Coordinates of C-alpha atoms in Angstrom, one line a residue:
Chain A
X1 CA 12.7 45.4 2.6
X2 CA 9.6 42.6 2.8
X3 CA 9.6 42.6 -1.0
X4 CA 13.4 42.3 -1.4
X5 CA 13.0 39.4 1.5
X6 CA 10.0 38.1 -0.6
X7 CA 11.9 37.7 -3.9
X8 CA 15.1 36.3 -2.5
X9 CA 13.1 33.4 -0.6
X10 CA 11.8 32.7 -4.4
X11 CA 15.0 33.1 -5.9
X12 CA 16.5 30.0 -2.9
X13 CA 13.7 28.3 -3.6
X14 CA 13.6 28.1 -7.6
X15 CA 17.5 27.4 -7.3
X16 CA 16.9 24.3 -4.8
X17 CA 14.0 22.8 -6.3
X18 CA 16.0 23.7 -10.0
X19 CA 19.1 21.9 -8.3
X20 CA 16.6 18.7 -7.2
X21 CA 14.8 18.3 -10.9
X22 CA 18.4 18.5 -12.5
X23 CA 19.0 14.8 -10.9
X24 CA 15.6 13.4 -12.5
X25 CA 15.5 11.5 -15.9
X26 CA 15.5 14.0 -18.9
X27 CA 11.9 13.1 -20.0
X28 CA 8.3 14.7 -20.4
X29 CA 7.6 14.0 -17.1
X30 CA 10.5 16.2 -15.4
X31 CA 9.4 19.5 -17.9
X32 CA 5.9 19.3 -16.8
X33 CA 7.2 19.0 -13.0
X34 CA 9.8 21.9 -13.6
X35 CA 6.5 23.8 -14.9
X36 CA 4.1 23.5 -11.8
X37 CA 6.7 24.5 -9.2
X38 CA 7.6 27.6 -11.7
X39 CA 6.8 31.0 -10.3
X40 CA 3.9 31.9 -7.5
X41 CA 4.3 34.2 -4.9
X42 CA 6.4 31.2 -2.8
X43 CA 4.6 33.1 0.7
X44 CA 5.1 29.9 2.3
X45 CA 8.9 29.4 1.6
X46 CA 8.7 32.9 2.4
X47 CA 7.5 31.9 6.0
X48 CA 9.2 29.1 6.5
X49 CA 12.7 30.9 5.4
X50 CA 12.0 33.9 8.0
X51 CA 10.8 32.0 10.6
X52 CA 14.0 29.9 10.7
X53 CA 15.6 33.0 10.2
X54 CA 13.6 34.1 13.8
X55 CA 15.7 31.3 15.8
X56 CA 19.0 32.1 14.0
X57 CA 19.0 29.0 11.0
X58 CA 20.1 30.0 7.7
X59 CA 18.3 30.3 4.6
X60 CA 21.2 27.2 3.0
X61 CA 19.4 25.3 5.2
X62 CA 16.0 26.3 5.7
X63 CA 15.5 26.1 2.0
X64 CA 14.9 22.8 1.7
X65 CA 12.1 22.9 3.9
X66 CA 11.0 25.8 2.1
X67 CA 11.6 24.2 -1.4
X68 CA 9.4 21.1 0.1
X69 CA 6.3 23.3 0.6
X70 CA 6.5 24.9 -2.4
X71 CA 6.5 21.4 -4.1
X72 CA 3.3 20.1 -1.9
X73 CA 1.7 23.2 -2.7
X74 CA 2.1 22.8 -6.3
X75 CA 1.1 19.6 -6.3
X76 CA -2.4 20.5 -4.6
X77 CA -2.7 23.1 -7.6
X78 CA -1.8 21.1 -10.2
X79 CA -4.5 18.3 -8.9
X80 CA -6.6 21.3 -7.8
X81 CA -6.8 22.3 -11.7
X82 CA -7.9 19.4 -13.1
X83 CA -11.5 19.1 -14.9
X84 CA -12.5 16.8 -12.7
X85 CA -11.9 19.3 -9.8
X86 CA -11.9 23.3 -10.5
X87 CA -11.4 22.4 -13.8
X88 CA -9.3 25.9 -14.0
X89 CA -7.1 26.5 -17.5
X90 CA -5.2 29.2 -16.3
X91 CA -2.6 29.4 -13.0
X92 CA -0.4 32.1 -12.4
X93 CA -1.4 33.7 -15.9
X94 CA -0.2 30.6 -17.9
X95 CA -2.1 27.3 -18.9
X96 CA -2.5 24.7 -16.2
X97 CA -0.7 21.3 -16.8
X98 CA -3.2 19.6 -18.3
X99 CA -3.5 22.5 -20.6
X100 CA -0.3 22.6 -21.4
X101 CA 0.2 18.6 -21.3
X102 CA -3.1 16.0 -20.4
X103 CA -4.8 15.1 -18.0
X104 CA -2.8 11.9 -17.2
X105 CA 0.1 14.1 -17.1
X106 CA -1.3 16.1 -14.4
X107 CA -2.4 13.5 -12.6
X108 CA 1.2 12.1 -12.9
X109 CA 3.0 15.3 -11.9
X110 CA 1.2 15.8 -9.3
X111 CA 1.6 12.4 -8.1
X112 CA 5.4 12.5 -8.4
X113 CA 5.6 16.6 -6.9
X114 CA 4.4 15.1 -3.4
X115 CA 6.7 12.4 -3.2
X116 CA 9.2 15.2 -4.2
X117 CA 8.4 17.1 -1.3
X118 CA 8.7 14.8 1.2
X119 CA 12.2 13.3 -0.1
X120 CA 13.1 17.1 0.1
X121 CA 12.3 17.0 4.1
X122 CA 14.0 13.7 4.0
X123 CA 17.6 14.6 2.7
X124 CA 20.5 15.7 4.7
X125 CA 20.7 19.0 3.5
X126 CA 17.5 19.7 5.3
X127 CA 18.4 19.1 8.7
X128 CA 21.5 17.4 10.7
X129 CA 19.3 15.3 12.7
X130 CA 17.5 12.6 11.4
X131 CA 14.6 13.2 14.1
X132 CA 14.6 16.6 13.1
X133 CA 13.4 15.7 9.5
X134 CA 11.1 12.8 10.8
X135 CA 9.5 15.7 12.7
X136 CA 9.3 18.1 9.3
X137 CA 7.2 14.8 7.5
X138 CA 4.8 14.0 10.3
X139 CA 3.7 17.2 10.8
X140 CA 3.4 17.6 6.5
X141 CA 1.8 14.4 6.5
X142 CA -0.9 15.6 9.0
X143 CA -1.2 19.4 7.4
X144 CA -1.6 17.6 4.0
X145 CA -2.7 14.4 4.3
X146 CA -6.5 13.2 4.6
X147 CA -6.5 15.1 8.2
X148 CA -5.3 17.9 6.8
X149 CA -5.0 20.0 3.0
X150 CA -7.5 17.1 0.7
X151 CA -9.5 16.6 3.6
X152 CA -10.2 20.4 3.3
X153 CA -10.5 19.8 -0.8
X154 CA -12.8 17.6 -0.2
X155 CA -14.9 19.3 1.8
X156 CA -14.9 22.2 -0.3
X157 CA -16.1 19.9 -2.9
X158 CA -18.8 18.1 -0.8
X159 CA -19.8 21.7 -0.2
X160 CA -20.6 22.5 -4.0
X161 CA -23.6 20.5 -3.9
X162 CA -24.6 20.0 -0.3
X163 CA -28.3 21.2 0.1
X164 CA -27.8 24.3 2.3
X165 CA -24.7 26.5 1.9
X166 CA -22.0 26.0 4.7
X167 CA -22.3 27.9 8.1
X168 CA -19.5 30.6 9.5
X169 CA -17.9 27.6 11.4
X170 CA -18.2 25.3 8.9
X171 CA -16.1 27.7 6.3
X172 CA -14.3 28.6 8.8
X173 CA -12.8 24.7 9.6
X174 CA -13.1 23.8 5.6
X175 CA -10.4 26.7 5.2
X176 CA -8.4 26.2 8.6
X177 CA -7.6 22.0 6.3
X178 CA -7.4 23.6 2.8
X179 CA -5.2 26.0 3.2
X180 CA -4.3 26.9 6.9
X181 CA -2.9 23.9 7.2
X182 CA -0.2 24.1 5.1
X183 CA 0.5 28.0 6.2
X184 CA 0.7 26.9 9.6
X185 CA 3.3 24.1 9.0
X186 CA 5.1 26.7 6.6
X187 CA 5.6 29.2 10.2
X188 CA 6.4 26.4 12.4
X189 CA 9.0 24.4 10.3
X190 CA 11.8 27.2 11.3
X191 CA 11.3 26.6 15.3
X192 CA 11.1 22.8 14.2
X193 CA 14.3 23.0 12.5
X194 CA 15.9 25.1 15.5
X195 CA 14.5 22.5 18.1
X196 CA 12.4 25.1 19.6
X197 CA 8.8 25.7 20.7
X198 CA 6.4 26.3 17.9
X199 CA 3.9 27.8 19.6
X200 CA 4.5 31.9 19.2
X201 CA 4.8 31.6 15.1
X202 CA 1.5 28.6 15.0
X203 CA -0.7 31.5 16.8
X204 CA 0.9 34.2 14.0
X205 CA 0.2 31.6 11.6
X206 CA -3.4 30.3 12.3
X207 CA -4.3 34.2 12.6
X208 CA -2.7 34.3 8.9
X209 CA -3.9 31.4 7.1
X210 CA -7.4 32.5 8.0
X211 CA -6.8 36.0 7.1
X212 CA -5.4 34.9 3.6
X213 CA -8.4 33.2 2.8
X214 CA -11.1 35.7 3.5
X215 CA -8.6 37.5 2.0
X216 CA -8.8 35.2 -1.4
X217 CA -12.8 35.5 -0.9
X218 CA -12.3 39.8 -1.4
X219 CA -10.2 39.2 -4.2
X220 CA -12.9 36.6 -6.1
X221 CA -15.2 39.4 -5.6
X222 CA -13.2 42.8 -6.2
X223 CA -10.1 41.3 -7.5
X224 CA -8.6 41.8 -11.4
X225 CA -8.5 38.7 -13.0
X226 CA -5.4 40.1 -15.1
X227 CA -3.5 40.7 -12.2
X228 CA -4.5 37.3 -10.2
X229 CA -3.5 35.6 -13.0
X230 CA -6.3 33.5 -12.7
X231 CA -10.2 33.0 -13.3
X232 CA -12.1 35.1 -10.5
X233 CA -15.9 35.6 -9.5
X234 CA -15.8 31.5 -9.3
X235 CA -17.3 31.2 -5.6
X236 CA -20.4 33.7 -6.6
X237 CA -21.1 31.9 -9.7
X238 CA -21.1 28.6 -8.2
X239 CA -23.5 30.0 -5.5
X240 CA -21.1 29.0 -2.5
X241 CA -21.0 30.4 0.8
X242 CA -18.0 32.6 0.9
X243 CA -16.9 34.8 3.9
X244 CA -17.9 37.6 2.0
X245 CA -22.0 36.3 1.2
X246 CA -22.1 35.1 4.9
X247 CA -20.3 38.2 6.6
X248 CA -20.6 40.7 4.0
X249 CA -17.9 42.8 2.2
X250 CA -17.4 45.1 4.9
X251 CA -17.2 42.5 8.1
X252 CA -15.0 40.6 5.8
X253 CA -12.4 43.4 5.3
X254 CA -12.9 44.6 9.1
X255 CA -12.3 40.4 10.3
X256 CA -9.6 40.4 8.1
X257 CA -7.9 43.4 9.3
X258 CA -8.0 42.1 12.8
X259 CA -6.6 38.5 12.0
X260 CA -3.8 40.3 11.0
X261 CA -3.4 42.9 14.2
X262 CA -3.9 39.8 16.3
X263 CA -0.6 37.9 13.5
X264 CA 1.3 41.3 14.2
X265 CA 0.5 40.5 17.8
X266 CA 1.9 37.3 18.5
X267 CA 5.1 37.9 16.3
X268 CA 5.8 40.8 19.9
X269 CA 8.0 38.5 21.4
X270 CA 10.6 39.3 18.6
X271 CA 10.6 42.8 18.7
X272 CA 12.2 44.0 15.0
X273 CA 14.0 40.5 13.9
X274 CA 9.9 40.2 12.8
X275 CA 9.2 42.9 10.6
X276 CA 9.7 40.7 7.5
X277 CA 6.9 38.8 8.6
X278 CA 4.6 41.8 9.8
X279 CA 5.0 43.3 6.8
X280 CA 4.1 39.6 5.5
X281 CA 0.9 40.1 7.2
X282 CA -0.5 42.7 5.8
X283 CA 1.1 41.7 2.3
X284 CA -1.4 38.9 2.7
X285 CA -4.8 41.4 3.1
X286 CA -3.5 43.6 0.2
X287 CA -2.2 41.5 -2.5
X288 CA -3.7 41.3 -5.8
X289 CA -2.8 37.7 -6.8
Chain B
X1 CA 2.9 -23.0 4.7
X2 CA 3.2 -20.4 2.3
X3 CA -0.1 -19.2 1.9
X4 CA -0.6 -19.4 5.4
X5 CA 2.1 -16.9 5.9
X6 CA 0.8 -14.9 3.0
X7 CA -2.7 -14.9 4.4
X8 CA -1.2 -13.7 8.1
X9 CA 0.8 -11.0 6.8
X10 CA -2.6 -9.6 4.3
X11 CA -4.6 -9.9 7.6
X12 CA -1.3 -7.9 9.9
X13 CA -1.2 -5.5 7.0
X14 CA -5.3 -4.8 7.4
X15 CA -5.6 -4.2 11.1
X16 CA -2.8 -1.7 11.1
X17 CA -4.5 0.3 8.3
X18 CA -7.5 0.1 10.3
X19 CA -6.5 1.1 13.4
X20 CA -4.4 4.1 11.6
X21 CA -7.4 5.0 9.5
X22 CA -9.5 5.0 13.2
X23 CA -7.8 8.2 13.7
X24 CA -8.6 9.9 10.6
X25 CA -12.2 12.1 10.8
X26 CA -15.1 10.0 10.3
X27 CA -16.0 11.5 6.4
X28 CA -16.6 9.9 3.0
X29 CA -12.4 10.5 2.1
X30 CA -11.5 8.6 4.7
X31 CA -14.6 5.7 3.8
X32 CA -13.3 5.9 0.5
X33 CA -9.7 5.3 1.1
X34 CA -10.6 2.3 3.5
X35 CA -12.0 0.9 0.5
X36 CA -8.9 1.5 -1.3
X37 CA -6.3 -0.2 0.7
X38 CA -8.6 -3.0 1.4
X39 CA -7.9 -6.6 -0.7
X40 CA -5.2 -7.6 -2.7
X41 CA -3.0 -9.8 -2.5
X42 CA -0.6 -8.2 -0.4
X43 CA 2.3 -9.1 -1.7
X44 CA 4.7 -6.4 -1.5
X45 CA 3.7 -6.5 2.4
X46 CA 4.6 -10.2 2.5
X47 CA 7.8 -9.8 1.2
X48 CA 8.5 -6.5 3.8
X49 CA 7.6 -8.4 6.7
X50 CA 9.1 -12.3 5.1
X51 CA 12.5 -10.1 4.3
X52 CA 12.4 -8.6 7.9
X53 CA 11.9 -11.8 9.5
X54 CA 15.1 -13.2 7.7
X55 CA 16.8 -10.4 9.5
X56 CA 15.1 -11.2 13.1
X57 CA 12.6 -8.0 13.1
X58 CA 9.3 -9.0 13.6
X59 CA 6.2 -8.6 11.9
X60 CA 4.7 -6.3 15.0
X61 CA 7.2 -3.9 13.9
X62 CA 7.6 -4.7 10.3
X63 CA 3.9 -4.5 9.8
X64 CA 4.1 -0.7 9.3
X65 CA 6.4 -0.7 6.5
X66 CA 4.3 -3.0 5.1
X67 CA 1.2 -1.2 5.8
X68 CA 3.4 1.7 3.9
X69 CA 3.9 0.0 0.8
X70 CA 0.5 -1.2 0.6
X71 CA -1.0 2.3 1.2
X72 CA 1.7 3.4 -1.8
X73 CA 0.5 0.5 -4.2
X74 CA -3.3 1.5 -3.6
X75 CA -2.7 5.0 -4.5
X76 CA -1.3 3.8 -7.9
X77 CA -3.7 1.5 -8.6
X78 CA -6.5 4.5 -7.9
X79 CA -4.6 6.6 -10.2
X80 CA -4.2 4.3 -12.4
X81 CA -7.5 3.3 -12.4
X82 CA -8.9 7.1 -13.3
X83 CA -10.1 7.8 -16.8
X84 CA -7.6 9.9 -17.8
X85 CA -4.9 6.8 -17.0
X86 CA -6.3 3.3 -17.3
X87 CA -10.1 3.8 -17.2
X88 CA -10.7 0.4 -15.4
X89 CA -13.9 0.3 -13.4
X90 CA -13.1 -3.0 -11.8
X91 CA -10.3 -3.8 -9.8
X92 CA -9.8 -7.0 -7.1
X93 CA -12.9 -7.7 -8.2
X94 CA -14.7 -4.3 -7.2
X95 CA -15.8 -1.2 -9.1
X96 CA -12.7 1.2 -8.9
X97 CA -12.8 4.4 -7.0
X98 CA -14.0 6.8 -9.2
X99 CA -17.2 4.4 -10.4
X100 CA -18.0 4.1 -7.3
X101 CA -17.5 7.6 -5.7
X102 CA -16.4 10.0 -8.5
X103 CA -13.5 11.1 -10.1
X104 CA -12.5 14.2 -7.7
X105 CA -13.1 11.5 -4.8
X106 CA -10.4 9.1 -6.6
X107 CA -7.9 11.8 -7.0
X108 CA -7.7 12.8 -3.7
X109 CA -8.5 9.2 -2.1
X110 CA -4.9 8.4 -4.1
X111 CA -3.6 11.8 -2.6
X112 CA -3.9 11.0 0.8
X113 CA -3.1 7.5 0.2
X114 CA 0.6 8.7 -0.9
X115 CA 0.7 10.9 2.1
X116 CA -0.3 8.2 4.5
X117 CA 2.4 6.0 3.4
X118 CA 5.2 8.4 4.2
X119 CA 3.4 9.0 7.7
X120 CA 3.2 5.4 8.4
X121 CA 7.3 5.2 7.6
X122 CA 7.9 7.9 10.0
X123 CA 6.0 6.8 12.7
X124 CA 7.8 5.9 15.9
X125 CA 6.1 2.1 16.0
X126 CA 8.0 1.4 12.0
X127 CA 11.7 1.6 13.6
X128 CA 13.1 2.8 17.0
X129 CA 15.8 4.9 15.1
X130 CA 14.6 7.8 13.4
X131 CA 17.9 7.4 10.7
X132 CA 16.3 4.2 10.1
X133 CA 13.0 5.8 8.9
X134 CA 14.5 8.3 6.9
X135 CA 16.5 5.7 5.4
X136 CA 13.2 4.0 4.5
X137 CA 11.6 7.4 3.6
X138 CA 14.3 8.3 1.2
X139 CA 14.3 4.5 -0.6
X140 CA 10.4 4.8 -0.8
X141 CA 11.0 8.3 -2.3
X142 CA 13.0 7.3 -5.5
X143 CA 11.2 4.0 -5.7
X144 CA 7.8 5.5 -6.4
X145 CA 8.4 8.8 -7.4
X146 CA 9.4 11.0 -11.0
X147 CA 12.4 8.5 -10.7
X148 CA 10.7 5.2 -10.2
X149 CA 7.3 4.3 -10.2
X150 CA 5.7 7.7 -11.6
X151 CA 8.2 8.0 -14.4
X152 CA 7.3 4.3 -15.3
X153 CA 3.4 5.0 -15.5
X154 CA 4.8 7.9 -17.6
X155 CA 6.6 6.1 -19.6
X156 CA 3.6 3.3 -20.1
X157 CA 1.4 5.9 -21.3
X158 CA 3.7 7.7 -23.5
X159 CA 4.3 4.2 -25.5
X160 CA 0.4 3.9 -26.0
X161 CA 0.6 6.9 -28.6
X162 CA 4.3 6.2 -29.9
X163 CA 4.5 5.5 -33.4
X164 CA 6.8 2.5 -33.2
X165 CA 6.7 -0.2 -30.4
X166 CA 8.8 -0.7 -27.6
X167 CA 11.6 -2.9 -27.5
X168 CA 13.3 -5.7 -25.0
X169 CA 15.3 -3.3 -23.5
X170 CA 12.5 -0.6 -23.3
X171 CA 10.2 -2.8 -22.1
X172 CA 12.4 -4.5 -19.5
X173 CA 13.3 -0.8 -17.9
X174 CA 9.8 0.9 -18.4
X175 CA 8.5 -2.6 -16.0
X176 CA 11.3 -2.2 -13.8
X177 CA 10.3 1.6 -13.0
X178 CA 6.8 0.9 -13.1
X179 CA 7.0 -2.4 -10.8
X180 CA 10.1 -3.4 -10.4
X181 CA 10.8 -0.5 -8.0
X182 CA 8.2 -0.8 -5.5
X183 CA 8.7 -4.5 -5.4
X184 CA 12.3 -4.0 -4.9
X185 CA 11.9 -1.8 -2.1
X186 CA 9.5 -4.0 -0.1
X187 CA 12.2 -6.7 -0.3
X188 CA 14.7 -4.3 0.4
X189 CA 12.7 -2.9 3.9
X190 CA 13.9 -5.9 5.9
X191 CA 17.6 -5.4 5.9
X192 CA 17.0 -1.3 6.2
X193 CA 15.1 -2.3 9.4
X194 CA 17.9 -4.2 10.7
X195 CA 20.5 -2.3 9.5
X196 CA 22.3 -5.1 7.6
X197 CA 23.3 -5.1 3.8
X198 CA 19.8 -4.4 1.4
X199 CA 22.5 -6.7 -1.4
X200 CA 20.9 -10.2 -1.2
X201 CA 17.4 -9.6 -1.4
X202 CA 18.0 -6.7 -3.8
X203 CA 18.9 -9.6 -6.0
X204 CA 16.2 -11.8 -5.2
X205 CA 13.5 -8.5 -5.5
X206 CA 15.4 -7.5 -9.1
X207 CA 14.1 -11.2 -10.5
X208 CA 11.2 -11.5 -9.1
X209 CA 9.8 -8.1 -10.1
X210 CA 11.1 -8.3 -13.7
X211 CA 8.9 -12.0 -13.8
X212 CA 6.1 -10.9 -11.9
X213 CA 5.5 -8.3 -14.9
X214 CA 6.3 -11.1 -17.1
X215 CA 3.6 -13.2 -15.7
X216 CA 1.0 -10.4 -15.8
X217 CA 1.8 -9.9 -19.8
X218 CA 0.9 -14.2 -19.7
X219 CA -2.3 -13.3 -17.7
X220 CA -3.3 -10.4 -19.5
X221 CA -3.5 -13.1 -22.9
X222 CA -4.0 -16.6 -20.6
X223 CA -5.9 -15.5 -17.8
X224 CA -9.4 -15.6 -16.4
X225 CA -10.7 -11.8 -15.9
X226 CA -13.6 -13.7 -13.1
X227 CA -10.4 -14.9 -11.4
X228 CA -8.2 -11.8 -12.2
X229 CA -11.0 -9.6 -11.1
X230 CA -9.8 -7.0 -13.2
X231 CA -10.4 -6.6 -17.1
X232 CA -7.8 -8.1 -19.6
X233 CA -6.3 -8.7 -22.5
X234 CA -5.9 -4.8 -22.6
X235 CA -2.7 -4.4 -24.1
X236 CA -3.5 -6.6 -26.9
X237 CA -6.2 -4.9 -27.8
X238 CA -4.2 -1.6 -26.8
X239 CA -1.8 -3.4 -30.0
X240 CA 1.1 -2.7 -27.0
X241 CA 4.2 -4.4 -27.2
X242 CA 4.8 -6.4 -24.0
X243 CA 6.9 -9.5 -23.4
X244 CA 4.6 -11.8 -24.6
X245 CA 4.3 -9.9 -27.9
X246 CA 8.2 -9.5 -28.2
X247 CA 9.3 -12.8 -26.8
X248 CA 6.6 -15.1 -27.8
X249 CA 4.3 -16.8 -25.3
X250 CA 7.1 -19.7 -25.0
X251 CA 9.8 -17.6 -24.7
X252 CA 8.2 -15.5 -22.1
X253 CA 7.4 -18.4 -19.8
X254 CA 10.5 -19.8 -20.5
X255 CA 12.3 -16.3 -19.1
X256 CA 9.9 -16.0 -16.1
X257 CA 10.5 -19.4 -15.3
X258 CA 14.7 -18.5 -15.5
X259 CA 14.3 -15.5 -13.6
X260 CA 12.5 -17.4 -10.3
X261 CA 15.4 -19.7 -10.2
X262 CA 17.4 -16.8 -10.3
X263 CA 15.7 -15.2 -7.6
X264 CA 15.8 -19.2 -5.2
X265 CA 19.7 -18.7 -6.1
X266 CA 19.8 -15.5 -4.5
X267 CA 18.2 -16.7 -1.5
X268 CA 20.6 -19.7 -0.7
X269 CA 22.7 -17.6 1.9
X270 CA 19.8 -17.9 4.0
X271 CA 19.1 -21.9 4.2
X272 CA 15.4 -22.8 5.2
X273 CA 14.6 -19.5 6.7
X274 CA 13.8 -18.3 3.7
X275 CA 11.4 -21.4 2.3
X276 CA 8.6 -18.9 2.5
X277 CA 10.2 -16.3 -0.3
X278 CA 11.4 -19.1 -2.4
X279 CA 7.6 -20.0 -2.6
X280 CA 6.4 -16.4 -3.0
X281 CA 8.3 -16.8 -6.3
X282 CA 6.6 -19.3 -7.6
X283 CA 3.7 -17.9 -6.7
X284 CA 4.2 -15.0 -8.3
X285 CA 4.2 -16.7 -11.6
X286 CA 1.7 -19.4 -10.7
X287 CA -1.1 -17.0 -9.8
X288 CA -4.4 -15.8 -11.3
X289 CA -5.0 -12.4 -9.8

């Protein structure tokens, strides 16, 4: 059921964002974008397509937001990759853009996948009411922007060679910017879209983002680097405070486990029209990649 | 008269990116990006809030599209600037991002940069309508994007390594993707804002940008880099074709000088309200920097 739900949010998605690219130029640039916003686990169209789904808007329509998020996020990835930053050659088991390309491609892609997602937000398709989608792009903005998703980067970077490693709250608020951000907006574009209040899916959400990334701190540790498709064991090498070397392995997976009963929690309200995203939940704690 | 209106629109243009960036965390990214957006000329601002003005908005609200397209062209530039792209360590007269922070700092200053200019177009205080913003969101979309700007940047880089040289008509759409888009847009804000037909000053922007890139292939062989504050005679030394290479240095002035009266012509409808533009033309291929 979840996994069917899973893959048919990806399918939407690949088909809408497939649909968009078709319309750009026939050049380099266009492959190389087609390439970063290829394959993933799309969780957050996932949650934006399922919590639109919640106040009775249809995928057709919800996919553009979804298709949007999925473009931001591979944007972050693709800029994420770069020597300069994680300097990571492989993503989603296949070479990272500047691999594949250079670096000024990567750059460029990158670039050009952000404005992507916000004309996304900003077409029709996405939502009748133009303060609808004006309400979609603020909140991105702010989830992305230097308040939000880079602020978190950068932060994560600063952290690399700050003189003592971060504190519990300090990790704790870097990952809230990175990556709950986004994860957040994902859960509360579907009540946006409907015109209704976001606050039941932001407190599933914020329990979820933070989950995922202790989560992603398990996995550097325990995870297969086949399977994740990417490098693992970076965090311990690079000596950085994890929440696994400040809480230990065990605390870890116990906090975890509770982040998600307190997700599960919130989603009440809905009775079973939320199993898709329960199930989501604990996808999140047991995934391999 | 002229520069006076120039000078007030640079200084409108700076306190609204201040007081926006006020609101952002008090970190180095948001130091960094300050630095970014601050100098220039502020053209493309000028003509926002000059091409507003002939449509009886004023600059208090114009002033945030402006700021928008500013925030835009200081992302590029950042980019542009990297290693990878340019590798430029001095820009308006300043060491470039990435000398003076580092390269992670530059790609994510340009990041949030990008993401800041979509916020500013949505905000309530840039139109009353929210159709209106989209309108503006959607325009600033293609114009900078893997269909304007970004595909030009592309397309610069790609003709570095390419085994024969451009040609006119190459060079003429590669400038009017790279620049040519962005300065069509700002002229292009003023009549979105008000609602009215973009058609006139389309015309006028479509001139001017093609001999404001024009007049940058003169500077980049004429010019004083002290003046320019940037390095030059690059794509000389680069052995790129541009318009001075193709047209000769005669020629070229010759078609820059065609192309302002072009753009005056396209301004007539408006009288003397629009003495100020008709100078900005002749600025733009009158100036140093």
């Amino acid at each position: 059921m979840f996994e069917n739900a899973l893959a048919q949010a990806a399918d939407e998605v690949s088909a809408c964002l497939t649909q968009t690219l078709a319309r750009y130029p026939n050049v380099p640039l266009t492959d190389a974008m087609r390439y970063a916003v290829t394959g993933g686990k799309r969780l957050r169209a996932f949650l934006v397509i399922e919590g639109a789904r919640l106040y009775g808007v249809y995928p057709r329509q919800s996919v553009w937001a979804a298709a949007a998020v999925e473009a931001l996020h591979a944007y972050s990835l693709v800029h994420d990759d770069l020597p300069c930053m994680d300097n990571d050659d492989l993503r989603r088991g296949l070479p990272t853009v500047h691999v594949k390309w250079d670096e000024a491609t990567a750059v460029l892609v990158g670039d050009a996948l952000q404005t992507l997602a916000f004309d996304l937000l900003a077409s029709k398709e996405c939502a009748p009411k133009a303060s609808t989608r004006i309400e979609l792009i603020q909140t991105m903005a702010r989830a992305s922007g230097g308040q939000g998703m880079v602020l978190g980067q950068m932060q994560d970077i600063a952290s690399e060679t700050a003189l003592t490693p971060l504190n519990l709250d300090q990790i704790t608020e870097l990952q809230a910017n990175k990556t709950g951000a986004l994860i957040q907006w994902s859960a509360m574009a579907g009540p946006i879209l409907a015109g209704q209040d976001v606050g039941p899916l932001r407190h599933y959400a914020n329990a979820l983002g933070l989950a995922f990334q202790i989560a992603d701190d398990i996995m550097d540790v325990e995870g297969d680097a086949q399977k994740a498709g990417k490098r693992l064991n970076k965090d311990t090498e690079a000596g950085k405070a994890t929440f696994v070397s400040l809480l230990g392995m065990d605390e870890a997976k116990k906090r975890a486990s509770d982040l998600i009963d307190e997700a599960e929690s919130a989603l009440a309200p809905f009775g079973d029209k939320a199993q898709n995203l329960r199930e989501a939940a604990r996808f999140v704690i047991a995934r391999e990649s």
